[in-house]
Coordinates of C-alpha atoms in Angstrom, one line a residue:
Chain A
X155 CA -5.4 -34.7 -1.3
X156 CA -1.2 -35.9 -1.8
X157 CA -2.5 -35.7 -5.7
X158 CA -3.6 -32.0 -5.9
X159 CA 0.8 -31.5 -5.1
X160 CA 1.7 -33.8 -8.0
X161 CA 1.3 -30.6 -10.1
X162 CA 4.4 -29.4 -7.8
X163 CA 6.5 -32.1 -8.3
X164 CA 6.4 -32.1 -12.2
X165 CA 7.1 -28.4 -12.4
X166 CA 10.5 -28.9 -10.4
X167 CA 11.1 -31.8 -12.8
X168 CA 10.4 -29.7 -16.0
X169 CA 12.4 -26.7 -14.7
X170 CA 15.5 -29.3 -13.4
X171 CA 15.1 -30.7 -16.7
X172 CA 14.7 -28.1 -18.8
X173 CA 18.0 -25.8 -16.7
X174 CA 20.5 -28.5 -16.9
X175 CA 19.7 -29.2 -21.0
X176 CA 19.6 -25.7 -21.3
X177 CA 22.9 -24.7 -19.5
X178 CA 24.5 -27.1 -21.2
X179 CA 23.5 -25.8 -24.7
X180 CA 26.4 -23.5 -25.2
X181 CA 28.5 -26.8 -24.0
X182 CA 27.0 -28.6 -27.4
X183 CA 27.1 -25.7 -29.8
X184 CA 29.6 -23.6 -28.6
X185 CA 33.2 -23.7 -29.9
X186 CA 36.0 -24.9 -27.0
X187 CA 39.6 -23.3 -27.4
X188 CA 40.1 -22.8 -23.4
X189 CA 43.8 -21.1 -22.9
X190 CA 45.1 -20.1 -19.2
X191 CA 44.4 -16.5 -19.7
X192 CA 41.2 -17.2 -20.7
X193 CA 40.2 -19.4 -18.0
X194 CA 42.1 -17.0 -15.3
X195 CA 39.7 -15.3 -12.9
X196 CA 38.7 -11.8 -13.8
X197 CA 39.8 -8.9 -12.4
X198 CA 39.5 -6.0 -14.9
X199 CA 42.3 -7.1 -16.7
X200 CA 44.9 -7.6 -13.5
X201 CA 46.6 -11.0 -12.9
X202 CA 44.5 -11.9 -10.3
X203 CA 45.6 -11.4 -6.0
X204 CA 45.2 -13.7 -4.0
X205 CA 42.3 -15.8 -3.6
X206 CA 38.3 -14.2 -3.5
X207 CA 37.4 -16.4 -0.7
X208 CA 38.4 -13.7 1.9
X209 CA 37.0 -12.1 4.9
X210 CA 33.9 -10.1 4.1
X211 CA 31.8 -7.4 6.2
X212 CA 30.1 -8.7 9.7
X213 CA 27.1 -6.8 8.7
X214 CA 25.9 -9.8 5.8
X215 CA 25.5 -12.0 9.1
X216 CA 24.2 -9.6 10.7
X217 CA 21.2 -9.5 7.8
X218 CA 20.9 -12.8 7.7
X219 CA 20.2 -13.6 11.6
X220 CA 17.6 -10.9 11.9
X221 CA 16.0 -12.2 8.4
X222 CA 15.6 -15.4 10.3
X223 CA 14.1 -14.2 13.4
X224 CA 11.7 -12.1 11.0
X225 CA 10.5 -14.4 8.7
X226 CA 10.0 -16.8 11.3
X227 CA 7.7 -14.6 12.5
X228 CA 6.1 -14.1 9.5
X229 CA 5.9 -17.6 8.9
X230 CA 4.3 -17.9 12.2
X231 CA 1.7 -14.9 11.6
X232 CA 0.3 -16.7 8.1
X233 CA -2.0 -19.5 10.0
X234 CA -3.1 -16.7 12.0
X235 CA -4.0 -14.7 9.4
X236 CA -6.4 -17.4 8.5
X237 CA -8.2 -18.1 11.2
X238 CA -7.9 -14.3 12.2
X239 CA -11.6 -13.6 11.3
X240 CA -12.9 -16.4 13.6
X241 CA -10.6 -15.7 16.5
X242 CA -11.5 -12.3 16.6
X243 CA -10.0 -10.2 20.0
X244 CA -8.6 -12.9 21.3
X245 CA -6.5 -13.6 18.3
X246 CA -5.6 -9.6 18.1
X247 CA -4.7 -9.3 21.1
X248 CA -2.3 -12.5 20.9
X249 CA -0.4 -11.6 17.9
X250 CA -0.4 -8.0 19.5
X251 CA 1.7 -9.5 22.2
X252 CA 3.9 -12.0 20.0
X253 CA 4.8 -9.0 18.0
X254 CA 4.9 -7.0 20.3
X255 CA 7.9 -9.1 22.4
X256 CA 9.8 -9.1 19.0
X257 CA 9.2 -4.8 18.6
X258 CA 11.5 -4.6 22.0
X259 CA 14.4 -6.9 20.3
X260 CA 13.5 -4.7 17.1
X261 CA 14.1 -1.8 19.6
X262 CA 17.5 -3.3 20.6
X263 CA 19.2 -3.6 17.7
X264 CA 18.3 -0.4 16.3
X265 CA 19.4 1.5 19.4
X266 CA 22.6 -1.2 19.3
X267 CA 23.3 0.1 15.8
X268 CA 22.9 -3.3 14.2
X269 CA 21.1 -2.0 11.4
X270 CA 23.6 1.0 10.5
X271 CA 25.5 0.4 7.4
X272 CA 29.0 3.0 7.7
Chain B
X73 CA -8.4 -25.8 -18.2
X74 CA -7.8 -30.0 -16.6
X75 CA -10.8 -31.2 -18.1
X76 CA -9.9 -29.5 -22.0
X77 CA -6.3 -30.9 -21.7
X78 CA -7.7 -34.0 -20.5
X79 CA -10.2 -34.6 -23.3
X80 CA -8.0 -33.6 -25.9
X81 CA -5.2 -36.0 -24.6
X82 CA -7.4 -38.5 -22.9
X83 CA -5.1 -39.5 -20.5
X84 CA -4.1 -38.2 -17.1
X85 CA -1.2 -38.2 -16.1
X86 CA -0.2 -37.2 -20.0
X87 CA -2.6 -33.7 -19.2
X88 CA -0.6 -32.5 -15.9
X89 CA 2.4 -33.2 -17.8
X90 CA 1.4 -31.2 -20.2
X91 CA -0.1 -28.3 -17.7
X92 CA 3.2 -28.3 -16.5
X93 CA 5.1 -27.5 -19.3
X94 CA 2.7 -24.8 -20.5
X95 CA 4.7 -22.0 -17.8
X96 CA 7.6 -23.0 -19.1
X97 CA 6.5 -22.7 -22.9
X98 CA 5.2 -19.2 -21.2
X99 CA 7.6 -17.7 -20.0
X100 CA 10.2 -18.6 -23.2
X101 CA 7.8 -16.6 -25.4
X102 CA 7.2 -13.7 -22.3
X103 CA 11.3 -13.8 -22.2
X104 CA 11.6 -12.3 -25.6
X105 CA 9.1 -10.3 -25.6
X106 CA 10.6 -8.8 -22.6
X107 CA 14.2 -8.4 -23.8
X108 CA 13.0 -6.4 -26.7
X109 CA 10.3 -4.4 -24.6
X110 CA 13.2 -3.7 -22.5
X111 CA 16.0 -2.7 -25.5
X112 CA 13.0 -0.5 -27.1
X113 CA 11.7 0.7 -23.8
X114 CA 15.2 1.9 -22.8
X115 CA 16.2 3.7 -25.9
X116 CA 13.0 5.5 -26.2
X117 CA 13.5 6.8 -23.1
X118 CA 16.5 8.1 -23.6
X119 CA 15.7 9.4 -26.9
X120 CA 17.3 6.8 -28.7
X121 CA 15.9 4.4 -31.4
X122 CA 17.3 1.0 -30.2
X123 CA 18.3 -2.3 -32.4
X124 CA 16.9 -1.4 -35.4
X125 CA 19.2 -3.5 -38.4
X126 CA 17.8 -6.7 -36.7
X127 CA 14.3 -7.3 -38.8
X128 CA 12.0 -4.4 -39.6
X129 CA 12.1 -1.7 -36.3
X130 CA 15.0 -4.8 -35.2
X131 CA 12.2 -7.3 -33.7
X132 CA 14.3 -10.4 -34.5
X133 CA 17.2 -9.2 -32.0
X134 CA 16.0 -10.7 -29.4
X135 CA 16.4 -13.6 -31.2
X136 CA 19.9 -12.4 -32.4
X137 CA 21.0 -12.5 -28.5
X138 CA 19.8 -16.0 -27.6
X139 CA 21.7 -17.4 -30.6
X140 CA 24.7 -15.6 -29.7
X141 CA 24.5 -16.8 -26.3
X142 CA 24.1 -20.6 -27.5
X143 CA 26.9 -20.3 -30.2
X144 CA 29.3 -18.5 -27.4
X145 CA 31.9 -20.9 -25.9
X146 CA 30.8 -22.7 -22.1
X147 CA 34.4 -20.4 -20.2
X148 CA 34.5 -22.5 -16.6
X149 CA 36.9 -20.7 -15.2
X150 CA 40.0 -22.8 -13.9
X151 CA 39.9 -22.0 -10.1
X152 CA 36.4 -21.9 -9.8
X153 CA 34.3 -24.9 -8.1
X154 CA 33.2 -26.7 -10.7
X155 CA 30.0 -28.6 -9.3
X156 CA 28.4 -25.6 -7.6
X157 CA 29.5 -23.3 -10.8
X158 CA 27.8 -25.4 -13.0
X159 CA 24.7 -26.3 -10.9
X160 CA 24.0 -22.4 -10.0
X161 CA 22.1 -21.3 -13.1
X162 CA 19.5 -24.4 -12.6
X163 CA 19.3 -23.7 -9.1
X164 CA 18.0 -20.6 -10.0
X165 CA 15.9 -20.9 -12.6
X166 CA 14.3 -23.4 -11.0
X167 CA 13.4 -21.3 -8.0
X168 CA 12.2 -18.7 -10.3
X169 CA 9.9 -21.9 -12.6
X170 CA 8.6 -23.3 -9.2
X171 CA 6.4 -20.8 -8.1
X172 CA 4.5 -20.5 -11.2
X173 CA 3.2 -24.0 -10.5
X174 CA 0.6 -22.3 -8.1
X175 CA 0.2 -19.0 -10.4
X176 CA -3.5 -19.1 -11.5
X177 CA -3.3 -17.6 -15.1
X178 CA -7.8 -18.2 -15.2
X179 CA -9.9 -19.5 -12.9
X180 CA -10.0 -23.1 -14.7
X181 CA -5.9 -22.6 -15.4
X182 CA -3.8 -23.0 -11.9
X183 CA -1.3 -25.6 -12.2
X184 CA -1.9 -26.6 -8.6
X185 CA -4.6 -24.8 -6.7
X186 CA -3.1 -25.2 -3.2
X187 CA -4.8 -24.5 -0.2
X188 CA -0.9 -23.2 0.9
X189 CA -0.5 -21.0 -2.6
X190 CA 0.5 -18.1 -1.2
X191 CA 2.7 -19.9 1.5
X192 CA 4.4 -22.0 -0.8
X193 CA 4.7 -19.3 -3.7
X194 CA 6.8 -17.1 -0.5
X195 CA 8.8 -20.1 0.3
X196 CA 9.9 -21.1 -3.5
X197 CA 10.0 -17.3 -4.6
X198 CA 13.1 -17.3 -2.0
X199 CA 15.1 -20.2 -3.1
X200 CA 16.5 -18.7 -5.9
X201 CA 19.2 -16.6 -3.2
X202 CA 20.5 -19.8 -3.0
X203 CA 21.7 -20.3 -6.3
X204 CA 23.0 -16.3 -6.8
X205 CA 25.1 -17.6 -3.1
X206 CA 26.1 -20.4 -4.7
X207 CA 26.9 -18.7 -8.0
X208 CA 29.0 -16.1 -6.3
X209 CA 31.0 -18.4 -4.3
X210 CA 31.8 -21.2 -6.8
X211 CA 33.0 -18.1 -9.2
X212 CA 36.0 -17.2 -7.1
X213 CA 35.7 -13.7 -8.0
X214 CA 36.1 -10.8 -6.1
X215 CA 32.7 -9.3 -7.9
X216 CA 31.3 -12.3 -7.8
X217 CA 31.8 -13.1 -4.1
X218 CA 30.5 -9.1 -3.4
X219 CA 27.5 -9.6 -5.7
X220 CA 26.1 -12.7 -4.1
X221 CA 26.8 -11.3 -0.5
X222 CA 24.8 -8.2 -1.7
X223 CA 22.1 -9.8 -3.3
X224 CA 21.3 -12.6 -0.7
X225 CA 21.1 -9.4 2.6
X226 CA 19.5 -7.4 0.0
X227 CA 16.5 -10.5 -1.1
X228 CA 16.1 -12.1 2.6
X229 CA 15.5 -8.5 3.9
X230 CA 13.0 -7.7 1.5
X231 CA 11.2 -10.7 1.5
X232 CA 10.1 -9.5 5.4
X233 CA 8.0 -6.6 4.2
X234 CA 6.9 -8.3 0.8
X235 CA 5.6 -11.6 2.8
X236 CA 4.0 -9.1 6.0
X237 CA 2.3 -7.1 3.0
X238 CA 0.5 -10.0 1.4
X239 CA -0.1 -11.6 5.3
X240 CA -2.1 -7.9 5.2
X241 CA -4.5 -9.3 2.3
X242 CA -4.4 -12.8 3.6
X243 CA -5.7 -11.7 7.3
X244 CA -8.7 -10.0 5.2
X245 CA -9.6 -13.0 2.9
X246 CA -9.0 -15.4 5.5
X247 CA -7.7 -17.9 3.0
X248 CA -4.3 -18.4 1.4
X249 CA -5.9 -20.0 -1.5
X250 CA -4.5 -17.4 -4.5
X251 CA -8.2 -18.8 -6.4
X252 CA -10.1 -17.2 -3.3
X253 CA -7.7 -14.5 -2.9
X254 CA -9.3 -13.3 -6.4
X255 CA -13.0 -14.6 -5.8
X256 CA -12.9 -12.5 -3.1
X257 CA -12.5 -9.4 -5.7
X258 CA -14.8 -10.3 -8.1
X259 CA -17.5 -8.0 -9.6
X260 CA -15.3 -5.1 -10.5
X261 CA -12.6 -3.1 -10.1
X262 CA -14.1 -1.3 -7.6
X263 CA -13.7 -4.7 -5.1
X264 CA -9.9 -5.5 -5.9
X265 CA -8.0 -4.9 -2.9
X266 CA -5.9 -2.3 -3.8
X267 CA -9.8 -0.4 -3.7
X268 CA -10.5 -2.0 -0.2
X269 CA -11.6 -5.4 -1.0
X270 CA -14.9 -6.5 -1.3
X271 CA -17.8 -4.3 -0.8
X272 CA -20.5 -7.0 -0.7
X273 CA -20.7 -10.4 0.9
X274 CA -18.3 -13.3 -1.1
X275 CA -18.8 -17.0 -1.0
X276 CA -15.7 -18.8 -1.6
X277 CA -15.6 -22.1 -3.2
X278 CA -15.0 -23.7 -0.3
X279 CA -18.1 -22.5 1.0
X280 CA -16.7 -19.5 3.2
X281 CA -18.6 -16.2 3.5
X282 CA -16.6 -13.0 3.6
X283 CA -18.5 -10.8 4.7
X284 CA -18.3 -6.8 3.7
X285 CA -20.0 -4.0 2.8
X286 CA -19.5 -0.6 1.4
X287 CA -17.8 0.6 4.4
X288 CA -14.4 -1.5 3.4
X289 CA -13.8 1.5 1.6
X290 CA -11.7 2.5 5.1
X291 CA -9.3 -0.2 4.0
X292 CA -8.7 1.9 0.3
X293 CA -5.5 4.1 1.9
X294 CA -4.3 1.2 4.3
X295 CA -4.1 -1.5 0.9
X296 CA -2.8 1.1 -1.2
X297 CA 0.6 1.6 1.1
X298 CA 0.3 -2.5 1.4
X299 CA 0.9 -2.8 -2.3
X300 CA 3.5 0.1 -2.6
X301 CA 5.1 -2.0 0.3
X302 CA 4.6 -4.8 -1.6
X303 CA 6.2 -3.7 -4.9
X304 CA 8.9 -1.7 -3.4
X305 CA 10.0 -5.4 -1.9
X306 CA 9.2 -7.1 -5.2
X307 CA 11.4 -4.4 -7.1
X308 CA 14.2 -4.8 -4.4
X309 CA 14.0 -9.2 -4.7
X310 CA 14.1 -9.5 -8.5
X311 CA 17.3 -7.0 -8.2
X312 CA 15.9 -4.4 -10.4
X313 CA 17.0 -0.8 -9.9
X314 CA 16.4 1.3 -8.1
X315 CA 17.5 -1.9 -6.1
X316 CA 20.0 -2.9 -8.4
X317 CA 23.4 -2.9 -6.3
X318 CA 24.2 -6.4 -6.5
X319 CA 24.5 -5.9 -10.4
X320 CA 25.8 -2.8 -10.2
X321 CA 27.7 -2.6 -13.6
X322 CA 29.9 0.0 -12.8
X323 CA 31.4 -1.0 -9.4
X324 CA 31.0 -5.1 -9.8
X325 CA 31.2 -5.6 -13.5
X326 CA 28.4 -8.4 -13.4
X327 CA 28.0 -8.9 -10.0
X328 CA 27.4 -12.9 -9.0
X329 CA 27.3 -13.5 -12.8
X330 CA 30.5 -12.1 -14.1
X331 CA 32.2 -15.4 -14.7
X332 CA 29.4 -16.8 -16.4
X333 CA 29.2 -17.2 -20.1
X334 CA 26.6 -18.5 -22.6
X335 CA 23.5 -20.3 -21.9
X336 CA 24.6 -20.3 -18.3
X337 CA 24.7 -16.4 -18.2
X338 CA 21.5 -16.3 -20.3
X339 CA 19.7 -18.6 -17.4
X340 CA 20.6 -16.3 -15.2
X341 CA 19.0 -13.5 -17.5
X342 CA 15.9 -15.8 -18.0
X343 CA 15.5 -16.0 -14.0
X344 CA 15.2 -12.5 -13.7
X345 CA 12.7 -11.8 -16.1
X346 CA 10.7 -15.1 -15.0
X347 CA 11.0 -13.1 -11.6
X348 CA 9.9 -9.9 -12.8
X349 CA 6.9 -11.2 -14.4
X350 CA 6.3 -13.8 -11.2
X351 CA 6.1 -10.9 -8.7
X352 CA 4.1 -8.6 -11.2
X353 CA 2.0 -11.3 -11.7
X354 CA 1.0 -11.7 -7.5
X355 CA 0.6 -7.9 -7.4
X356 CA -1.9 -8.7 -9.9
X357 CA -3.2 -11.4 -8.2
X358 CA -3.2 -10.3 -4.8
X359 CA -4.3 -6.5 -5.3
X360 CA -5.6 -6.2 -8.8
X361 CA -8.1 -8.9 -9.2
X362 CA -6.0 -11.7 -11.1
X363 CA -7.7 -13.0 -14.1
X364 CA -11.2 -11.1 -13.3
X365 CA -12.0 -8.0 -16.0
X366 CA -12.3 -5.0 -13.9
X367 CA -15.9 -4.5 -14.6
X368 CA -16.5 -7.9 -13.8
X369 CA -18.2 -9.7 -16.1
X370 CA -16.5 -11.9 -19.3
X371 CA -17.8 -12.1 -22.9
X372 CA -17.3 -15.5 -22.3
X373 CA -19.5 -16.2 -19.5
X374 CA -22.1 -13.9 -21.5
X375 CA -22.0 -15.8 -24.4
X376 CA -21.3 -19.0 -22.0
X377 CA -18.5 -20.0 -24.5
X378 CA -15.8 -21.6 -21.6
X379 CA -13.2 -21.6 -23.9
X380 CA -13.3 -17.9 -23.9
X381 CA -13.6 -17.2 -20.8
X382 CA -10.7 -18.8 -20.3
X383 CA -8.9 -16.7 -22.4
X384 CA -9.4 -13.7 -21.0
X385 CA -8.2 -14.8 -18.1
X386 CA -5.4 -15.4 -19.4
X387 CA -5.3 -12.2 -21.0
X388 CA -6.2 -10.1 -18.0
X389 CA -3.1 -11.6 -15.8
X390 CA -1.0 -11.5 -18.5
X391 CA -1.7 -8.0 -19.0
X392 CA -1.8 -6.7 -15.7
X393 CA 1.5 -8.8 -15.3
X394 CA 3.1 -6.6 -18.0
X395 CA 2.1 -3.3 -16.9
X396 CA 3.6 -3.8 -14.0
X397 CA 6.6 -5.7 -15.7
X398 CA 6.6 -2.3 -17.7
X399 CA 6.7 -0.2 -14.7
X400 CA 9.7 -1.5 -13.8
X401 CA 11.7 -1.3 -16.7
X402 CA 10.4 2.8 -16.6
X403 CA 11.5 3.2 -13.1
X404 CA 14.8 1.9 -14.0
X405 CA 15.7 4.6 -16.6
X406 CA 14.1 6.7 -14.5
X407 CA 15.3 6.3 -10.5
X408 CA 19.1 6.2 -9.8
X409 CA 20.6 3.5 -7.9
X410 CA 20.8 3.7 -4.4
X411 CA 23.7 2.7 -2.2
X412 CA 23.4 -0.1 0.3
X413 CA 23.2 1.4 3.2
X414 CA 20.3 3.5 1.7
X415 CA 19.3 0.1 0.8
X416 CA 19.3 -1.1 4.2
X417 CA 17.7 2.0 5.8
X418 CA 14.6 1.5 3.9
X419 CA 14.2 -1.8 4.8
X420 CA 15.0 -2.9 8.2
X421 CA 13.8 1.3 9.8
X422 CA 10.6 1.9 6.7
X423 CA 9.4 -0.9 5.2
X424 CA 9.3 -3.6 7.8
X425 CA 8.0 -1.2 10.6
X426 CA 5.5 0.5 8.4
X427 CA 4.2 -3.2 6.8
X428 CA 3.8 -4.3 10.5
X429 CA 1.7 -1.1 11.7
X430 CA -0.2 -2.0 8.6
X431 CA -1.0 -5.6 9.3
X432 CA -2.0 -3.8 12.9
X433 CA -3.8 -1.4 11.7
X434 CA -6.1 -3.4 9.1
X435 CA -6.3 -6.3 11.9
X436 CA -7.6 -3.7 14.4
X437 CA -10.3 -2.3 12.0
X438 CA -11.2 -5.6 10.7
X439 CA -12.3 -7.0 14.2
X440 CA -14.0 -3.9 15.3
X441 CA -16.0 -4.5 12.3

């Protein structure tokens, strides 16, 4: 049963393997003259301001907290989805109402404006 | 597929070894093929004739570019974060190599045939975002830093629809077994899902009936919007245009791989045509029958020559892989980008809605049945 994920396992190996040899290519082959300018952030040509690691929009959290209450409702909806068949109303009428709970926060946040990008 | 690695090699452990290379061996060859296909595909469009000093009709550039991007110098730029610069590329190549573990190129060919495929194809297919964060951060570049943010709303909101829109074909199989996602759409082309499914009774291999009839031909409009759903998503998570903001050359220069030079660039170029072909490839899978011929039968099975049959698997996925690979590269010389709240808007107020009235929708009709 463990076995049939073994398969799993060597994949992540050959790709690990395979991206860090590969990555490093250029490192082997590649000529090295680093000067300051050359190793200077880019910036279209400016000396660069300040540091990149600023402030950014509220909205990218935004995204990502309501990605996680969706997919963790997707996630939740997949081992439903295979026993849908046998549970039959019951099971409809379940995921009716678990969705249907998350539709009024859905509801929310669109009437809150979360989801406006301005 | 096991059992001909195995006899050639004679040993176990030496045969999944092997099997698990073969993606990777895949996916080098599909790479160049891809890069050209694109060039060509491009230029044509536009009325152009593309690399053509390169070899005869300039074939060999391709290989042209991936010499030029091992012979360019490694550039780590001096204020970036060195450990999470360097490991970004690997992190996502790897998430884009992962998932083809459970990709089933023929029905003897799966690397692992999972009973969690699709689950586990989802999961991986969305660890890639964490290299392009990790990417844009360790750069220390204003584009960078933008591109990642973009890219990682723009991938986890997509992945809602996408994952709800193969939950739709899932729900109707009853199985998240990719091998009995395509069982279930053998005989023709008239029984892949994006027709409706199966319009006679399937036994699965683990002994399962799904049972259907000609009436499933309700579910034709409902799976067609699934799969539009579905690649709409697929477009937006591999970054391709019209979704393409986080790359958008003319605003963020590279986006989260502006810093990068080289081989470390050219990963990053390699994951996204590993990704392209990867969520082709399920569209295939999931709504276009995978490795079956769409009139059902195989010369190899009616000539009972395995070896064959095998091969056209192979060829049928590959195939229906790179028409839809194709598609994209046509819709991006075709669509304009869009801007990101545009991008947002057809997420979070169309697609996810829609997907889940869908999933409703086919549930409801699928019990009453």
């Amino acid at each position: 049963m463990l076995l049939e994920y073994l398969p799993l396992v060597l994949v992540l190996a050959v790709s690990l393997i395979f991206g860090i040899v590969a990555t490093n290519a250029s490192w082997l082959f590649g000529p090295r003259r680093p000067d300051p300018e050359k190793l200077s952030t880019y910036e279209s040509g400016m000396t660069p301001v300040r540091t990149a690691r600023q402030r950014f929009s509220v909205r990218f959290y935004m995204v990502a907290m309501l990605f996680i209450v969706f997919d963790i409702e997707v996630v939740f909806m997949y081992p439903w989805a295979v026993r849908f068949k046998d549970l039959g109303w019951f099971g409809f009428w379940e995921m009716l109402v678990f969705v249907g709970i998350l539709m009024v926060g859905y509801g929310y946040i669109v009437k809150k404006g979360a989801l406006e990008w301005d | 597929m096991e059992q001909f690695i195995h006899d050639l090699i004679g040993n176990d452990l030496l045969a999944t070894i092997v099997w698990c290379v073969l993606p990777l061996v895949f996916i080098l060859g599909y790479a160049i093929v891809a890069i050209l296909a694109e060039m060509k595909s491009a230029s044509w469009f536009q009325d152009r004739l593309g690399p053509m000093r390169t070899g005869p009709w300039g074939i060999f550039q391709p290989f042209a570019d991936v010499l030029k991007l091992l012979m360019k110098e490694d550039i780590v730029p001096a204020r970036a974060d060195k450990i999470l610069f360097n490991l970004a590329p690997v992190i996502v190549f790897v998430g884009a190599y992962a998932a083809f573990a459970v990709l089933p190129f023929a029905s003897e060919y799966v690397g692992a045939d999972l009973n969690l495929g699709l689950f586990y194809l989802i999961a991986v297919s969305s660890f890639g975002v964490l290299g392009i964060i990790m990417g844009g951060w360790a750069s220390n570049n204003k584009y960078s830093l933008l591109g990642a943010m973009r890219s990682a709303a723009q991938i986890v909101s997509y992945e809602v629809p996408s994952a709800t829109a193969l939950l739709i074909v899932a729900m109707m199989v009853g199985s998240l077994n990719l091998q009995d996602i395509i069982t279930a759409q053998s005989g023709g082309f008239w029984n892949w899902f994006i027709l409706g499914g199966p319009k006679s009774d399937v036994v699965l291999a683990s002994g399962a009936v799904i049972h259907a009839d000609i009436g499933n031909f309700v579910f034709l409009p409902l799976l067609l919007a699934t799969f539009v759903i579905y690649y709409l998503s697929a477009l937006a998570e591999t970054n391709r245009t019209p979704f393409d903001i986080p790359e958008g050359e003319s605003e963020l220069v590279g986006g989260y791989h502006t810093e990068y030079s080289g081989m470390k660039f050219g990963m990053f170029f390699m994951a996204e045509y590993a990704n392209m072909f990867l969520v082709s490839a399920v569209a295939a899978v999931v709504f276009f029958g995978g490795w079956q011929s769409p009139w059902g039968i195989t010369l190899g099975e009616a000539l009972d020559i395995p070896v064959l049959t095998l091969l056209e698997g192979v060829f049928w996925t590959a195939a229906k892989g790179f028409f839809f690979v194709f598609v994209m590269m046509w819709l991006r010389w075709t669509l304009p980008r869009l801007r990101v709240d545009q991008l947002m808007y057809m997420c979070w107020k169309v697609l996810i809605p829609a997907s889940f009235a869908l999933a409703l929708v086919v549930g409801f009709i699928v019990v009453i049945r």
